[in-house]
mmCIF file of C-alpha atoms in Angstrom:
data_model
loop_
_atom_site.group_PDB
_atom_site.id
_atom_site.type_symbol
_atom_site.label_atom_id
_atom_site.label_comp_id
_atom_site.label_asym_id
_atom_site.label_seq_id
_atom_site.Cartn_x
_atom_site.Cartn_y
_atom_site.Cartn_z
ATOM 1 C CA UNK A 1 -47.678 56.498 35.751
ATOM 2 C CA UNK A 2 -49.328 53.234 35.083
ATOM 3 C CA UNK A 3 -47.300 50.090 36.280
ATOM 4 C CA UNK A 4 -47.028 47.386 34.184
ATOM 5 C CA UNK A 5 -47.641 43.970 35.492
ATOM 6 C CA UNK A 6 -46.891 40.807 33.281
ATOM 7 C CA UNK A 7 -47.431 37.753 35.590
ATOM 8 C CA UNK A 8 -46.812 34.761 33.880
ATOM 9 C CA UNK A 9 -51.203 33.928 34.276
ATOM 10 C CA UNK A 10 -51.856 36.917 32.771
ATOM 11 C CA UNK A 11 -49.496 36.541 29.793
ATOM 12 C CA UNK A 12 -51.058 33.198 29.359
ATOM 13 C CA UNK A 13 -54.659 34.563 29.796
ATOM 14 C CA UNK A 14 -53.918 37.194 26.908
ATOM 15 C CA UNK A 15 -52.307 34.415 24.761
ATOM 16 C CA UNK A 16 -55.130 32.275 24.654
ATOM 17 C CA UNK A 17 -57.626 34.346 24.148
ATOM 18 C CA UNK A 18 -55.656 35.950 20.821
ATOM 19 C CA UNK A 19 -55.363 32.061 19.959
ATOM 20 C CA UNK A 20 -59.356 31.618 20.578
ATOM 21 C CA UNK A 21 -59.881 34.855 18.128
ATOM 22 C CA UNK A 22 -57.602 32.644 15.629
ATOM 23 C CA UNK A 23 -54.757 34.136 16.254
ATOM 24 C CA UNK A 24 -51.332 32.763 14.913
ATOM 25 C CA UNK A 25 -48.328 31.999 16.608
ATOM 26 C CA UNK A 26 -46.918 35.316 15.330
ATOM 27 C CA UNK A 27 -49.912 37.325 17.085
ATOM 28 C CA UNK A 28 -49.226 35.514 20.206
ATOM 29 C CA UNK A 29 -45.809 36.321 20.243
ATOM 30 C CA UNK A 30 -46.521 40.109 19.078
ATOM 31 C CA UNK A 31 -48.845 40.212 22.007
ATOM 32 C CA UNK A 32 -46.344 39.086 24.792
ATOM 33 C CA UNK A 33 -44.012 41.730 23.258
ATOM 34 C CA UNK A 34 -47.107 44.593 23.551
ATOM 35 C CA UNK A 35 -48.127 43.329 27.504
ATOM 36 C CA UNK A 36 -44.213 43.356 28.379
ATOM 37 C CA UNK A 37 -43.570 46.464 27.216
ATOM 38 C CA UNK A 38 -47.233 48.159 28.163
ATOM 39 C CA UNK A 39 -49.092 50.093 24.946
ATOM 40 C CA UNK A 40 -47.669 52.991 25.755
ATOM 41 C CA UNK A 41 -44.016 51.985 24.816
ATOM 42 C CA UNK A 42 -42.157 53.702 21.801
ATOM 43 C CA UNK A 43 -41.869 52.022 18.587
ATOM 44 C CA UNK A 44 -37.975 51.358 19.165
ATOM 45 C CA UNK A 45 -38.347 49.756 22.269
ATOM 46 C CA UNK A 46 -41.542 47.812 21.406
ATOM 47 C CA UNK A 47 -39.431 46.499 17.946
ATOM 48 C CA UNK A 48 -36.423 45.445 20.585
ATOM 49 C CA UNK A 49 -38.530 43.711 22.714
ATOM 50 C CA UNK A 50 -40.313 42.060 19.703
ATOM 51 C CA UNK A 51 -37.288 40.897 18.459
ATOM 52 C CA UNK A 52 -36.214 39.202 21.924
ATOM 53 C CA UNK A 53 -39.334 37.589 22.302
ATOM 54 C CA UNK A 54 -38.802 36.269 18.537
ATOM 55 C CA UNK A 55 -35.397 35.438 19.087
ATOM 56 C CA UNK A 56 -36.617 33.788 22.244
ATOM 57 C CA UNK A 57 -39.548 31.527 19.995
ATOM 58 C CA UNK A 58 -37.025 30.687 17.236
ATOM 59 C CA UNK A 59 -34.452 28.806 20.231
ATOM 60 C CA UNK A 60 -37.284 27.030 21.645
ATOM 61 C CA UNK A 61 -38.709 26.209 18.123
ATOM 62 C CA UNK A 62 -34.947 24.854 17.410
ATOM 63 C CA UNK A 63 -34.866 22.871 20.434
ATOM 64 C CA UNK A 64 -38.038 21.337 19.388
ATOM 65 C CA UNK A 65 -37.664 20.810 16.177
ATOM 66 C CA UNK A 66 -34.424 19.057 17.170
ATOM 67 C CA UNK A 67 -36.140 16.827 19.767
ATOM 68 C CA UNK A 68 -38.221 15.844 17.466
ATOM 69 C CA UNK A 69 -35.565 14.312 14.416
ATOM 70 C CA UNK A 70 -33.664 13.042 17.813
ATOM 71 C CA UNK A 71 -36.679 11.466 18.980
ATOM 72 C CA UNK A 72 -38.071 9.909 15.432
ATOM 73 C CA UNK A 73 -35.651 11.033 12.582
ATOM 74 C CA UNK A 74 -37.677 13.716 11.225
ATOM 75 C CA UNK A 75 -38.876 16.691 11.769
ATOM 76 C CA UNK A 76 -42.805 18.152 10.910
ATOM 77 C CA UNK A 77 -41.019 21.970 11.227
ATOM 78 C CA UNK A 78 -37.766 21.693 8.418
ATOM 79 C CA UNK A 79 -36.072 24.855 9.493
ATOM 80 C CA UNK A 80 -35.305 25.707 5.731
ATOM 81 C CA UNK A 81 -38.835 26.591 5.115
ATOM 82 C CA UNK A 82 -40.731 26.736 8.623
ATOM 83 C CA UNK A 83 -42.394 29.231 10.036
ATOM 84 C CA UNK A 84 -44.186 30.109 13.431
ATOM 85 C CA UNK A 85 -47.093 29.689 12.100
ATOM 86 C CA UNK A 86 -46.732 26.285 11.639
ATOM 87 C CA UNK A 87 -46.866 25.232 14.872
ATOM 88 C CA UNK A 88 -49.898 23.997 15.925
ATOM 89 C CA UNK A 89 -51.855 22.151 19.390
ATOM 90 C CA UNK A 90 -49.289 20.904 22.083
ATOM 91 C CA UNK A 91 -46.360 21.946 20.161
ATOM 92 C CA UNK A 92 -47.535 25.938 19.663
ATOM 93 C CA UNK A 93 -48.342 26.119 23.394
ATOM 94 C CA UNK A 94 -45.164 24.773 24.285
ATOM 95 C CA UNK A 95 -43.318 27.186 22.428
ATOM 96 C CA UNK A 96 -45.279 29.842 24.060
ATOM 97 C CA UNK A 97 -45.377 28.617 27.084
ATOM 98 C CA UNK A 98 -41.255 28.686 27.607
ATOM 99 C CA UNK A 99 -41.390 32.479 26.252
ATOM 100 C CA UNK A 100 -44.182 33.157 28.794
ATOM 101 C CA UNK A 101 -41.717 31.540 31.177
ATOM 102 C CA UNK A 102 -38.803 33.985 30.061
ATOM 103 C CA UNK A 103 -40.588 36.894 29.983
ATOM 104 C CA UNK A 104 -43.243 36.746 32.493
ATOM 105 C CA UNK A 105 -42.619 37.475 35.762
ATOM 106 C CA UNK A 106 -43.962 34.624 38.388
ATOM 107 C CA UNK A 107 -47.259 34.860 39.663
ATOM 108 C CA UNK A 108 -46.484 34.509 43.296
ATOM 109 C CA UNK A 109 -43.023 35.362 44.306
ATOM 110 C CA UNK A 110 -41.170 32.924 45.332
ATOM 111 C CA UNK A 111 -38.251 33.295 48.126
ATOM 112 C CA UNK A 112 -34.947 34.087 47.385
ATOM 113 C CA UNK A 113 -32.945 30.761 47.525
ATOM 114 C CA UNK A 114 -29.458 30.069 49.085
ATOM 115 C CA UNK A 115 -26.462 31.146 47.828
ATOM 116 C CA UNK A 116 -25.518 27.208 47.706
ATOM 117 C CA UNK A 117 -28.529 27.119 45.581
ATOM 118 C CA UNK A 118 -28.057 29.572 43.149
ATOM 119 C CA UNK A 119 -24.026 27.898 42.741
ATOM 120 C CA UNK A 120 -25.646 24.825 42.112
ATOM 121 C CA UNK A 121 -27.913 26.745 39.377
ATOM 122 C CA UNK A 122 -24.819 28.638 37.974
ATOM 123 C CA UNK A 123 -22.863 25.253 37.973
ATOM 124 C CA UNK A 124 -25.495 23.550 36.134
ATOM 125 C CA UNK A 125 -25.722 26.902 33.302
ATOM 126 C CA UNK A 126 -21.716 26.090 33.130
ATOM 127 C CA UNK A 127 -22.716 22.232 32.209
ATOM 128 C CA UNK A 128 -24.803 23.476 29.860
ATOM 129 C CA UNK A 129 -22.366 25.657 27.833
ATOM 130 C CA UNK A 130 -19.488 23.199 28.083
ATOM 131 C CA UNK A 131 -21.965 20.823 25.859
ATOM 132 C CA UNK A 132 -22.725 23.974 23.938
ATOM 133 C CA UNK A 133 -19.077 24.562 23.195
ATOM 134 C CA UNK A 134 -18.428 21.143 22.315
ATOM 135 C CA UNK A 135 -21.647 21.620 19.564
ATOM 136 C CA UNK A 136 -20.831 25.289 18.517
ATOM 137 C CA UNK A 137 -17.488 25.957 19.039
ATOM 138 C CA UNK A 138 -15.688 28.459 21.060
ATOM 139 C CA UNK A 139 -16.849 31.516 20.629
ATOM 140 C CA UNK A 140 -19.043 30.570 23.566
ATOM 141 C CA UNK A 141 -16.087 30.855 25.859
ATOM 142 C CA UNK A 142 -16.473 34.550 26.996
ATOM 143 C CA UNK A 143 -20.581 33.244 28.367
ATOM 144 C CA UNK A 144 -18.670 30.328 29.913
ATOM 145 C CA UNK A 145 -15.858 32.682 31.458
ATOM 146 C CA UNK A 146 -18.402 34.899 32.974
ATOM 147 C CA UNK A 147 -20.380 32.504 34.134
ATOM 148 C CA UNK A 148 -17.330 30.892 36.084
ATOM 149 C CA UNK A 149 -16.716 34.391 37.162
ATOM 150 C CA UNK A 150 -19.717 34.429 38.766
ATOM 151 C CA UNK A 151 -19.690 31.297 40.085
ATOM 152 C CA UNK A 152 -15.964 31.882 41.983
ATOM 153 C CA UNK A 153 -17.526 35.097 42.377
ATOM 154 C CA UNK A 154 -20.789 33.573 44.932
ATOM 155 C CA UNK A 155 -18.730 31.200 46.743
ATOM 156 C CA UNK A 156 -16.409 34.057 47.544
ATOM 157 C CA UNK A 157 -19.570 34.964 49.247
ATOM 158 C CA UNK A 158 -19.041 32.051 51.213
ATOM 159 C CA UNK A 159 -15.819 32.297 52.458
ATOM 160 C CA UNK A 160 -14.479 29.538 49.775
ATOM 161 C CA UNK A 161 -11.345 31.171 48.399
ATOM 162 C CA UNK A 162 -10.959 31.501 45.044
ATOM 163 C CA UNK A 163 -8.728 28.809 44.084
ATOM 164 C CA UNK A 164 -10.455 26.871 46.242
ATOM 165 C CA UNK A 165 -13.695 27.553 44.202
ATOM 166 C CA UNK A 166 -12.079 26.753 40.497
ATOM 167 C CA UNK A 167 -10.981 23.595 42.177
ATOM 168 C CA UNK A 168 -14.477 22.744 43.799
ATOM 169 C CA UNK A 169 -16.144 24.011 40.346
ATOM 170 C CA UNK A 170 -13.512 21.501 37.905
ATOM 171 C CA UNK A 171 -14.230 18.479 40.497
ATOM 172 C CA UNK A 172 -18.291 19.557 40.100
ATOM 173 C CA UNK A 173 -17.779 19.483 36.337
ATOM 174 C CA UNK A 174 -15.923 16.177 36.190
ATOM 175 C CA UNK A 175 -17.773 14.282 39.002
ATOM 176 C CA UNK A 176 -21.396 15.604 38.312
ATOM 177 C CA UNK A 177 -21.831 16.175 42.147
ATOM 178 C CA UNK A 178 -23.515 19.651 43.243
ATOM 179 C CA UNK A 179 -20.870 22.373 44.197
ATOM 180 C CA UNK A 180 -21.146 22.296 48.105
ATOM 181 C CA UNK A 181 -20.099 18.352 47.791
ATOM 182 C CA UNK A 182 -17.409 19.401 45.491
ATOM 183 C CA UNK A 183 -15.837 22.604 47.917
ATOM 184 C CA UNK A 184 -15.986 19.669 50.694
ATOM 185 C CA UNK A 185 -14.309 17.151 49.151
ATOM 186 C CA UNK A 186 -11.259 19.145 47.597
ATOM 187 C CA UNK A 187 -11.114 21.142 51.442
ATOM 188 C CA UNK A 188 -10.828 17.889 52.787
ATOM 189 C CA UNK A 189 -13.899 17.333 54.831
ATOM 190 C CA UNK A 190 -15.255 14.248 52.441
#
């Protein structure tokens, strides 16, 4: 069996050379979705991974289009009648480049962080869908739940108890301070 590797270089190696063959943005995302799934994959699971790696492009191409009217009041890529395709230069490889990100693994592996760490990283994904509730509305709760599941769930891991933890991760959301500040202060040791 042939193993599949999709480093992050090598995603980008394949993406610019489709793009030097004149290649669209829509062949550049097709061939992400062929390396990640290998060319041996079945047509169902090469059209699922297709579709994440589109669904993938279309937030980022959101985001940007959005920084842009935030940024100067308009927008080159009007989401009523934009495509990939459009996307040319800077702006094309940028897209790509965050859905190389999410689906290509890193080229050298990295260590695995501390559990404080990865709090801080969950706290800051909570930060992020509080502002996404306030936007979209709340049927973003359940990600939000989870994710404070999780959360109370790794500082468990740490001996903080759990009431402890929605305390610490309130104060963290209120204050803006990292989550090990936050279990100190409301255990008394700040």
């Amino acid at each position: 069996m042939q193993t599949i590797t999709r480093t992050r270089a090598k995603l980008l190696k394949a993406v610019e050379e489709c793009r030097d063959a004149g290649g669209t943005t829509t062949h550049m995302l097709h061939t992400i979705a062929r390396m990640t799934t290998g060319p041996a994959a079945a047509p169902p699971q090469f059209e699922r991974e297709t579709a994440n790696v589109f669904d993938t492009a279309g937030f980022y191409y959101l985001d940007l289009s959005s920084e842009y009217e935030r940024t100067t009041g308009a927008t080159p890529y009007p989401w009523q009648t934009a495509s990939f395709d459009d996307l040319t230069g800077d702006d094309q490889m940028k897209v790509i480049q965050y859905v190389i990100n999410e689906f290509g693994e890193p080229d050298v592996q990295t260590e695995k962080p501390a559990p404080m760490v990865l709090a801080d990283h969950l706290l800051d994904g909570l930060r992020v869908i509080r502002k996404l509730r306030v936007e979209c509305g709340d049927h973003i709760r359940p990600a939000e739940n989870r994710v404070r599941t999780a959360l109370v769930a790794l500082l468990n891991t740490q001996s903080v108890t759990g009431s402890l933890a929605l305390e610490a991760i309130g104060h963290a959301l209120a204050t803006g301070c990292g989550i090990h500040q936050a279990v100190a202060e409301m255990d008394g040791q700040l």
